[in-house]
Every structure is written in structure tokens, then in C-alpha cells.
Amino acid sequence: MVRELYFEDVSEGYEIPPLVRDITRSRILKYADAGGDYNPIHVNEEFARKVGLGGIIAHGMLSYAFLVQMMTNWLPKPTYLKRLGAEFRAMVFPGDVVTCKGKVVRKYVKDGENYIECEIWCENQKGEKTTIGMAVATLPSREQK
Amino acid sequence: MSEELKGKELGPFVYIVWHKKIQDFIEATGDENPIYLDDGAAREAGYDGKLVPLSFANATGSMALWGAIGALKVDLSRLLHGGHEYEFIKPVRDADFLTTTMRVADIVDKKKLKLYILEGTTVNAAGEVVLRFKTTLIERKG
């Protein structure tokens, strides 16, 4: 079943269903396997301490992947997501719980396509924004149905 | 040194999409969208077969970034990822042969940090652009 969501259904301020992910060592290691990013700050506890990080940190791109996932879970088709940019503001550690949130901030039509622009971010369990970003997606119109 | 690097072209870096890495990626992120797992669900959504998760772009870009980090001679123990932006142009598919090229768009020298802003493009074997990206690497000083 393809979920239905049309351009007319969303307005500025519309909140995107959040995505919650726990950060564990095994998740970080699995992500290192997937992307081939074995920077010791992500996989070697002793190294991470030595360079002053307090311990291993999650890849920034793991938070990025969660933000993409929040968007593609919500959009009827993953390929409606056109662009996503994120800034990694604070470190994410094993034991943290990351919640991705977002809201529609702008709707516009360009070259016959319906676009939405969304403010998106990740918060940790203390409510601190660890990643902030923006996403642009297209949505079909009910008229095109 | 910084001035010499500005505008420098990096790559090409090649990456072959492998289903085992896609599985690792789905496990790591918990991204179990049926369109990534099941050909039937993907066809129902109008695709000709299952897609690779959009964020798997991270994996294809990661190898290229490591190549770039080597070329820029950034000190690994001082390296952080500041930010990243992808433009998703065409879906990446399983077994795609991808080639990424990058250029150093800017280098910003700050008091405690040095920022490397890289821009890149990834094409598939047919020469179609699948991804464009911009990434910021941070080198901590002192």
C-alpha cells in the first residue's frame, strides 16, 4: 500500500512524524562497516579519549541518515526527497537517544513541480539540538491524481 | 598551503554498490522502508524494482571523502565532520558502478579551526549524474 500525501495536505508549520533512534556501540560499528568509515574516533575508545572526545562518537552521517529516513518514511515515495543538508552541531555518544523532528516552513511551485521546504533537526535526550538542517521535497497535487 | 589547495580537483574515486553493504546500512540505520526491501512494494510505488536507501549515498561518498582526506593531508586525530548536503538526482541501484569527483571549493582559516569545503558529483556507469554534494570537514587546531 502506497501511503497518500498530497501537496494540498500540508501547510506551513505542518509537523513531520518524528523518528527516534537509540545510539549504541553496535549501531556505530555497523554503520562503520556499511560506509567504510573506520576513523578511530568512531571505533577506538582509547584513541577517542586521547584526542579529547571523552569516548567514541557516532558518525555525523549516521544522524544524517536518520534525517533522510524521517523524510522518506513520511513522503509517499523516497525519490520525492530532492535535497537534504545538515550541520553537525554537537557530538552524539553511545547511550544517547536521538529524536529527529521537522516541520514544513515553505511551499512553492516551480517549473510545474510542487515543492516543500522543511526545517529538520536531531535532538538528544536532553533536548539539545545535535544536528540542524533543511530538506526540499516534491509532492504530487490532488489535481494530478 | 591553503591557497594552493583551493580549487584543487580530487579523484576520480570509484565505488561499486554491493548488496552486503546495503544490508549493513539498513541494519545500522533501522531504515526498513519496504521499497528498499521488496521488489513487489517497489513496483506498487511505481519503480521497476527495489531501490537502494537514499541515505546509502553516505556510504558511496564516504570512500571518496577518505580519498580526499588523504590528498588534503588532514590530521586524522583533529578531523571532524561539520556538515553535509546531498542533492538526490537519480536513484542509486544495487551493483551500480559509481565515480565521484570533487573539488576544494573553499578553505576557511579560523582561530581554532580550519574548514575545508568540498563539492562533488557522482555519476553512474551510464555517465548519468546521480548525486551532487557539498561537505564541510573541520580540522581542530592546537
PDB file of N, CA and C in Angstrom, chain A residues 2-82:
ATOM      1  N   VAL A   2       0.735   2.058  -1.025  1.00  0.00           N
ATOM      2  CA  VAL A   2       1.483   3.307  -1.040  1.00  0.00           C
ATOM      3  C   VAL A   2       0.659   4.356  -0.285  1.00  0.00           C
ATOM      4  N   ARG A   3       1.269   4.952   0.690  1.00  0.00           N
ATOM      5  CA  ARG A   3       0.584   5.960   1.503  1.00  0.00           C
ATOM      6  C   ARG A   3       0.309   7.207   0.660  1.00  0.00           C
ATOM      7  N   GLU A   4      -0.829   7.814   0.911  1.00  0.00           N
ATOM      8  CA  GLU A   4      -1.163   9.006   0.132  1.00  0.00           C
ATOM      9  C   GLU A   4      -0.821  10.257   0.923  1.00  0.00           C
ATOM     10  N   LEU A   5      -0.208  11.191   0.265  1.00  0.00           N
ATOM     11  CA  LEU A   5       0.044  12.506   0.867  1.00  0.00           C
ATOM     12  C   LEU A   5       0.182  13.472  -0.297  1.00  0.00           C
ATOM     13  N   TYR A   6      -0.640  14.496  -0.266  1.00  0.00           N
ATOM     14  CA  TYR A   6      -0.638  15.455  -1.379  1.00  0.00           C
ATOM     15  C   TYR A   6      -0.185  16.835  -0.902  1.00  0.00           C
ATOM     16  N   PHE A   7       0.234  17.610  -1.902  1.00  0.00           N
ATOM     17  CA  PHE A   7       0.702  18.973  -1.663  1.00  0.00           C
ATOM     18  C   PHE A   7      -0.335  19.773  -0.858  1.00  0.00           C
ATOM     19  N   GLU A   8      -1.614  19.526  -1.176  1.00  0.00           N
ATOM     20  CA  GLU A   8      -2.699  20.261  -0.517  1.00  0.00           C
ATOM     21  C   GLU A   8      -2.845  19.863   0.957  1.00  0.00           C
ATOM     22  N   ASP A   9      -2.328  18.693   1.316  1.00  0.00           N
ATOM     23  CA  ASP A   9      -2.500  18.189   2.691  1.00  0.00           C
ATOM     24  C   ASP A   9      -1.557  18.859   3.687  1.00  0.00           C
ATOM     25  N   VAL A  10      -0.500  19.470   3.181  1.00  0.00           N
ATOM     26  CA  VAL A  10       0.460  20.067   4.113  1.00  0.00           C
ATOM     27  C   VAL A  10       0.424  21.586   4.002  1.00  0.00           C
ATOM     28  N   SER A  11       0.632  22.218   5.152  1.00  0.00           N
ATOM     29  CA  SER A  11       0.702  23.675   5.156  1.00  0.00           C
ATOM     30  C   SER A  11       1.921  24.073   5.959  1.00  0.00           C
ATOM     31  N   GLU A  12       2.271  25.329   5.898  1.00  0.00           N
ATOM     32  CA  GLU A  12       3.430  25.792   6.658  1.00  0.00           C
ATOM     33  C   GLU A  12       3.186  25.530   8.137  1.00  0.00           C
ATOM     34  N   GLY A  13       4.154  24.971   8.801  1.00  0.00           N
ATOM     35  CA  GLY A  13       4.005  24.636  10.211  1.00  0.00           C
ATOM     36  C   GLY A  13       3.643  23.167  10.435  1.00  0.00           C
ATOM     37  N   TYR A  14       3.283  22.461   9.366  1.00  0.00           N
ATOM     38  CA  TYR A  14       2.947  21.023   9.434  1.00  0.00           C
ATOM     39  C   TYR A  14       4.120  20.261  10.046  1.00  0.00           C
ATOM     40  N   GLU A  15       3.842  19.443  11.051  1.00  0.00           N
ATOM     41  CA  GLU A  15       4.934  18.707  11.710  1.00  0.00           C
ATOM     42  C   GLU A  15       5.104  17.314  11.120  1.00  0.00           C
ATOM     43  N   ILE A  16       6.340  17.011  10.772  1.00  0.00           N
ATOM     44  CA  ILE A  16       6.672  15.705  10.194  1.00  0.00           C
ATOM     45  C   ILE A  16       6.732  14.677  11.328  1.00  0.00           C
ATOM     46  N   PRO A  17       6.163  13.472  11.129  1.00  0.00           N
ATOM     47  CA  PRO A  17       6.237  12.470  12.208  1.00  0.00           C
ATOM     48  C   PRO A  17       7.695  12.212  12.614  1.00  0.00           C
ATOM     49  N   PRO A  18       7.990  12.327  13.917  1.00  0.00           N
ATOM     50  CA  PRO A  18       9.382  12.170  14.363  1.00  0.00           C
ATOM     51  C   PRO A  18       9.905  10.739  14.240  1.00  0.00           C
ATOM     52  N   LEU A  19      11.219  10.621  14.285  1.00  0.00           N
ATOM     53  CA  LEU A  19      11.876   9.315  14.233  1.00  0.00           C
ATOM     54  C   LEU A  19      12.813   9.239  15.437  1.00  0.00           C
ATOM     55  N   VAL A  20      12.708   8.163  16.220  1.00  0.00           N
ATOM     56  CA  VAL A  20      13.545   8.022  17.414  1.00  0.00           C
ATOM     57  C   VAL A  20      14.527   6.878  17.219  1.00  0.00           C
ATOM     58  N   ARG A  21      15.780   7.108  17.508  1.00  0.00           N
ATOM     59  CA  ARG A  21      16.793   6.051  17.367  1.00  0.00           C
ATOM     60  C   ARG A  21      17.737   6.095  18.569  1.00  0.00           C
ATOM     61  N   ASP A  22      17.969   4.908  19.153  1.00  0.00           N
ATOM     62  CA  ASP A  22      18.942   4.831  20.245  1.00  0.00           C
ATOM     63  C   ASP A  22      20.335   4.639  19.637  1.00  0.00           C
ATOM     64  N   ILE A  23      21.309   5.254  20.280  1.00  0.00           N
ATOM     65  CA  ILE A  23      22.679   5.159  19.778  1.00  0.00           C
ATOM     66  C   ILE A  23      23.430   4.138  20.628  1.00  0.00           C
ATOM     67  N   THR A  24      23.835   3.062  19.987  1.00  0.00           N
ATOM     68  CA  THR A  24      24.589   2.035  20.700  1.00  0.00           C
ATOM     69  C   THR A  24      25.929   1.848  19.995  1.00  0.00           C
ATOM     70  N   ARG A  25      26.865   1.242  20.741  1.00  0.00           N
ATOM     71  CA  ARG A  25      28.160   0.947  20.133  1.00  0.00           C
ATOM     72  C   ARG A  25      27.993   0.061  18.900  1.00  0.00           C
ATOM     73  N   SER A  26      27.105  -0.935  19.018  1.00  0.00           N
ATOM     74  CA  SER A  26      26.972  -1.870  17.895  1.00  0.00           C
ATOM     75  C   SER A  26      26.392  -1.157  16.669  1.00  0.00           C
ATOM     76  N   ARG A  27      25.510  -0.198  16.898  1.00  0.00           N
ATOM     77  CA  ARG A  27      24.962   0.573  15.767  1.00  0.00           C
ATOM     78  C   ARG A  27      26.077   1.380  15.087  1.00  0.00           C
ATOM     79  N   ILE A  28      26.934   1.995  15.900  1.00  0.00           N
ATOM     80  CA  ILE A  28      28.040   2.804  15.360  1.00  0.00           C
ATOM     81  C   ILE A  28      29.013   1.910  14.573  1.00  0.00           C
ATOM     82  N   LEU A  29      29.308   0.739  15.132  1.00  0.00           N
ATOM     83  CA  LEU A  29      30.227  -0.172  14.436  1.00  0.00           C
ATOM     84  C   LEU A  29      29.621  -0.687  13.135  1.00  0.00           C
ATOM     85  N   LYS A  30      28.326  -0.984  13.172  1.00  0.00           N
ATOM     86  CA  LYS A  30      27.643  -1.461  11.968  1.00  0.00           C
ATOM     87  C   LYS A  30      27.639  -0.361  10.901  1.00  0.00           C
ATOM     88  N   TYR A  31      27.468   0.862  11.359  1.00  0.00           N
ATOM     89  CA  TYR A  31      27.497   1.985  10.415  1.00  0.00           C
ATOM     90  C   TYR A  31      28.897   2.137   9.804  1.00  0.00           C
ATOM     91  N   ALA A  32      29.929   1.917  10.636  1.00  0.00           N
ATOM     92  CA  ALA A  32      31.310   1.968  10.128  1.00  0.00           C
ATOM     93  C   ALA A  32      31.502   0.894   9.049  1.00  0.00           C
ATOM     94  N   ASP A  33      30.948  -0.298   9.296  1.00  0.00           N
ATOM     95  CA  ASP A  33      31.020  -1.389   8.304  1.00  0.00           C
ATOM     96  C   ASP A  33      30.321  -0.978   7.005  1.00  0.00           C
ATOM     97  N   ALA A  34      29.140  -0.380   7.156  1.00  0.00           N
ATOM     98  CA  ALA A  34      28.332  -0.038   5.979  1.00  0.00           C
ATOM     99  C   ALA A  34      29.022   1.008   5.114  1.00  0.00           C
ATOM    100  N   GLY A  35      29.591   2.009   5.752  1.00  0.00           N
ATOM    101  CA  GLY A  35      30.149   3.126   4.995  1.00  0.00           C
ATOM    102  C   GLY A  35      31.657   3.068   4.828  1.00  0.00           C
ATOM    103  N   GLY A  36      32.288   2.122   5.528  1.00  0.00           N
ATOM    104  CA  GLY A  36      33.740   2.023   5.439  1.00  0.00           C
ATOM    105  C   GLY A  36      34.451   3.159   6.158  1.00  0.00           C
ATOM    106  N   ASP A  37      33.750   3.854   7.072  1.00  0.00           N
ATOM    107  CA  ASP A  37      34.379   4.943   7.812  1.00  0.00           C
ATOM    108  C   ASP A  37      34.811   4.427   9.185  1.00  0.00           C
ATOM    109  N   TYR A  38      36.068   3.981   9.234  1.00  0.00           N
ATOM    110  CA  TYR A  38      36.617   3.433  10.489  1.00  0.00           C
ATOM    111  C   TYR A  38      37.528   4.454  11.174  1.00  0.00           C
ATOM    112  N   ASN A  39      37.258   5.734  10.984  1.00  0.00           N
ATOM    113  CA  ASN A  39      38.027   6.739  11.724  1.00  0.00           C
ATOM    114  C   ASN A  39      38.033   6.311  13.196  1.00  0.00           C
ATOM    115  N   PRO A  40      39.242   6.195  13.804  1.00  0.00           N
ATOM    116  CA  PRO A  40      39.304   5.686  15.188  1.00  0.00           C
ATOM    117  C   PRO A  40      38.441   6.458  16.191  1.00  0.00           C
ATOM    118  N   ILE A  41      38.097   7.707  15.921  1.00  0.00           N
ATOM    119  CA  ILE A  41      37.218   8.433  16.866  1.00  0.00           C
ATOM    120  C   ILE A  41      35.826   7.787  16.927  1.00  0.00           C
ATOM    121  N   HIS A  42      35.501   6.945  15.952  1.00  0.00           N
ATOM    122  CA  HIS A  42      34.196   6.260  15.944  1.00  0.00           C
ATOM    123  C   HIS A  42      34.283   4.815  16.449  1.00  0.00           C
ATOM    124  N   VAL A  43      35.478   4.252  16.425  1.00  0.00           N
ATOM    125  CA  VAL A  43      35.564   2.811  16.730  1.00  0.00           C
ATOM    126  C   VAL A  43      36.584   2.451  17.812  1.00  0.00           C
ATOM    127  N   ASN A  44      37.450   3.387  18.187  1.00  0.00           N
ATOM    128  CA  ASN A  44      38.503   3.061  19.150  1.00  0.00           C
ATOM    129  C   ASN A  44      38.400   3.976  20.381  1.00  0.00           C
ATOM    130  N   GLU A  45      37.907   3.369  21.472  1.00  0.00           N
ATOM    131  CA  GLU A  45      37.622   4.110  22.705  1.00  0.00           C
ATOM    132  C   GLU A  45      38.865   4.852  23.230  1.00  0.00           C
ATOM    133  N   GLU A  46      39.988   4.153  23.241  1.00  0.00           N
ATOM    134  CA  GLU A  46      41.211   4.726  23.798  1.00  0.00           C
ATOM    135  C   GLU A  46      41.685   5.920  22.965  1.00  0.00           C
ATOM    136  N   PHE A  47      41.634   5.735  21.654  1.00  0.00           N
ATOM    137  CA  PHE A  47      42.041   6.811  20.739  1.00  0.00           C
ATOM    138  C   PHE A  47      41.136   8.035  20.924  1.00  0.00           C
ATOM    139  N   ALA A  48      39.840   7.785  21.007  1.00  0.00           N
ATOM    140  CA  ALA A  48      38.873   8.887  21.137  1.00  0.00           C
ATOM    141  C   ALA A  48      39.126   9.678  22.422  1.00  0.00           C
ATOM    142  N   ARG A  49      39.475   8.971  23.504  1.00  0.00           N
ATOM    143  CA  ARG A  49      39.770   9.654  24.777  1.00  0.00           C
ATOM    144  C   ARG A  49      41.038  10.474  24.654  1.00  0.00           C
ATOM    145  N   LYS A  50      42.029   9.847  24.013  1.00  0.00           N
ATOM    146  CA  LYS A  50      43.340  10.504  23.882  1.00  0.00           C
ATOM    147  C   LYS A  50      43.236  11.830  23.109  1.00  0.00           C
ATOM    148  N   VAL A  51      42.328  11.894  22.143  1.00  0.00           N
ATOM    149  CA  VAL A  51      42.214  13.137  21.376  1.00  0.00           C
ATOM    150  C   VAL A  51      41.165  14.085  21.982  1.00  0.00           C
ATOM    151  N   GLY A  52      40.740  13.757  23.195  1.00  0.00           N
ATOM    152  CA  GLY A  52      39.929  14.711  23.964  1.00  0.00           C
ATOM    153  C   GLY A  52      38.435  14.678  23.704  1.00  0.00           C
ATOM    154  N   LEU A  53      37.927  13.559  23.186  1.00  0.00           N
ATOM    155  CA  LEU A  53      36.481  13.500  22.906  1.00  0.00           C
ATOM    156  C   LEU A  53      35.693  12.825  24.036  1.00  0.00           C
ATOM    157  N   GLY A  54      36.390  12.282  25.014  1.00  0.00           N
ATOM    158  CA  GLY A  54      35.698  11.650  26.134  1.00  0.00           C
ATOM    159  C   GLY A  54      35.270  10.215  25.848  1.00  0.00           C
ATOM    160  N   GLY A  55      35.364   9.803  24.614  1.00  0.00           N
ATOM    161  CA  GLY A  55      34.962   8.445  24.214  1.00  0.00           C
ATOM    162  C   GLY A  55      34.537   8.480  22.766  1.00  0.00           C
ATOM    163  N   ILE A  56      34.205   7.299  22.218  1.00  0.00           N
ATOM    164  CA  ILE A  56      33.846   7.266  20.796  1.00  0.00           C
ATOM    165  C   ILE A  56      32.558   8.067  20.543  1.00  0.00           C
ATOM    166  N   ILE A  57      32.486   8.647  19.374  1.00  0.00           N
ATOM    167  CA  ILE A  57      31.296   9.414  18.992  1.00  0.00           C
ATOM    168  C   ILE A  57      30.684   8.780  17.730  1.00  0.00           C
ATOM    169  N   ALA A  58      29.392   8.987  17.586  1.00  0.00           N
ATOM    170  CA  ALA A  58      28.705   8.477  16.388  1.00  0.00           C
ATOM    171  C   ALA A  58      29.118   9.320  15.181  1.00  0.00           C
ATOM    172  N   HIS A  59      29.089   8.717  14.015  1.00  0.00           N
ATOM    173  CA  HIS A  59      29.363   9.451  12.783  1.00  0.00           C
ATOM    174  C   HIS A  59      28.283  10.529  12.608  1.00  0.00           C
ATOM    175  N   GLY A  60      28.693  11.711  12.186  1.00  0.00           N
ATOM    176  CA  GLY A  60      27.705  12.749  11.862  1.00  0.00           C
ATOM    177  C   GLY A  60      26.734  12.242  10.818  1.00  0.00           C
ATOM    178  N   MET A  61      27.276  11.430   9.870  1.00  0.00           N
ATOM    179  CA  MET A  61      26.443  10.953   8.778  1.00  0.00           C
ATOM    180  C   MET A  61      25.413   9.916   9.228  1.00  0.00           C
ATOM    181  N   LEU A  62      25.564   9.382  10.434  1.00  0.00           N
ATOM    182  CA  LEU A  62      24.521   8.490  10.965  1.00  0.00           C
ATOM    183  C   LEU A  62      23.288   9.340  11.281  1.00  0.00           C
ATOM    184  N   SER A  63      23.514  10.495  11.902  1.00  0.00           N
ATOM    185  CA  SER A  63      22.391  11.414  12.159  1.00  0.00           C
ATOM    186  C   SER A  63      21.783  11.874  10.845  1.00  0.00           C
ATOM    187  N   TYR A  64      22.660  12.102   9.863  1.00  0.00           N
ATOM    188  CA  TYR A  64      22.183  12.496   8.532  1.00  0.00           C
ATOM    189  C   TYR A  64      21.254  11.414   7.964  1.00  0.00           C
ATOM    190  N   ALA A  65      21.697  10.158   8.108  1.00  0.00           N
ATOM    191  CA  ALA A  65      20.892   9.037   7.592  1.00  0.00           C
ATOM    192  C   ALA A  65      19.533   8.980   8.298  1.00  0.00           C
ATOM    193  N   PHE A  66      19.506   9.274   9.596  1.00  0.00           N
ATOM    194  CA  PHE A  66      18.229   9.272  10.332  1.00  0.00           C
ATOM    195  C   PHE A  66      17.297  10.376   9.807  1.00  0.00           C
ATOM    196  N   LEU A  67      17.886  11.523   9.484  1.00  0.00           N
ATOM    197  CA  LEU A  67      17.057  12.624   8.969  1.00  0.00           C
ATOM    198  C   LEU A  67      16.467  12.251   7.603  1.00  0.00           C
ATOM    199  N   VAL A  68      17.288  11.614   6.761  1.00  0.00           N
ATOM    200  CA  VAL A  68      16.791  11.164   5.452  1.00  0.00           C
ATOM    201  C   VAL A  68      15.644  10.177   5.680  1.00  0.00           C
ATOM    202  N   GLN A  69      15.857   9.277   6.644  1.00  0.00           N
ATOM    203  CA  GLN A  69      14.865   8.243   6.948  1.00  0.00           C
ATOM    204  C   GLN A  69      13.552   8.855   7.438  1.00  0.00           C
ATOM    205  N   MET A  70      13.653   9.869   8.310  1.00  0.00           N
ATOM    206  CA  MET A  70      12.427  10.538   8.772  1.00  0.00           C
ATOM    207  C   MET A  70      11.655  11.076   7.568  1.00  0.00           C
ATOM    208  N   MET A  71      12.383  11.688   6.639  1.00  0.00           N
ATOM    209  CA  MET A  71      11.732  12.281   5.460  1.00  0.00           C
ATOM    210  C   MET A  71      11.124  11.195   4.554  1.00  0.00           C
ATOM    211  N   THR A  72      11.901  10.130   4.296  1.00  0.00           N
ATOM    212  CA  THR A  72      11.422   9.117   3.341  1.00  0.00           C
ATOM    213  C   THR A  72      10.358   8.206   3.964  1.00  0.00           C
ATOM    214  N   ASN A  73      10.301   8.138   5.305  1.00  0.00           N
ATOM    215  CA  ASN A  73       9.198   7.415   5.956  1.00  0.00           C
ATOM    216  C   ASN A  73       7.896   8.184   5.775  1.00  0.00           C
ATOM    217  N   TRP A  74       8.030   9.493   5.750  1.00  0.00           N
ATOM    218  CA  TRP A  74       6.852  10.354   5.687  1.00  0.00           C
ATOM    219  C   TRP A  74       6.369  10.555   4.256  1.00  0.00           C
ATOM    220  N   LEU A  75       7.310  10.790   3.332  1.00  0.00           N
ATOM    221  CA  LEU A  75       6.948  11.027   1.931  1.00  0.00           C
ATOM    222  C   LEU A  75       6.432   9.725   1.309  1.00  0.00           C
ATOM    223  N   PRO A  76       5.417   9.798   0.446  1.00  0.00           N
ATOM    224  CA  PRO A  76       4.890   8.564  -0.162  1.00  0.00           C
ATOM    225  C   PRO A  76       5.946   7.793  -0.962  1.00  0.00           C
ATOM    226  N   LYS A  77       6.881   8.513  -1.589  1.00  0.00           N
ATOM    227  CA  LYS A  77       7.949   7.836  -2.333  1.00  0.00           C
ATOM    228  C   LYS A  77       9.285   8.440  -1.920  1.00  0.00           C
ATOM    229  N   PRO A  78      10.298   7.572  -1.681  1.00  0.00           N
ATOM    230  CA  PRO A  78      11.599   8.105  -1.242  1.00  0.00           C
ATOM    231  C   PRO A  78      12.202   9.114  -2.227  1.00  0.00           C
ATOM    232  N   THR A  79      11.946   8.883  -3.528  1.00  0.00           N
ATOM    233  CA  THR A  79      12.568   9.761  -4.530  1.00  0.00           C
ATOM    234  C   THR A  79      11.903  11.142  -4.599  1.00  0.00           C
ATOM    235  N   TYR A  80      10.876  11.377  -3.769  1.00  0.00           N
ATOM    236  CA  TYR A  80      10.328  12.740  -3.681  1.00  0.00           C
ATOM    237  C   TYR A  80      11.302  13.648  -2.928  1.00  0.00           C
ATOM    238  N   LEU A  81      12.219  13.038  -2.163  1.00  0.00           N
ATOM    239  CA  LEU A  81      13.222  13.851  -1.451  1.00  0.00           C
ATOM    240  C   LEU A  81      14.270  14.291  -2.465  1.00  0.00           C
ATOM    241  N   LYS A  82      14.448  15.592  -2.584  1.00  0.00           N
ATOM    242  CA  LYS A  82      15.349  16.118  -3.615  1.00  0.00           C
ATOM    243  C   LYS A  82      16.684  16.588  -3.046  1.00  0.00           C
TER     244      LYS A  82
END
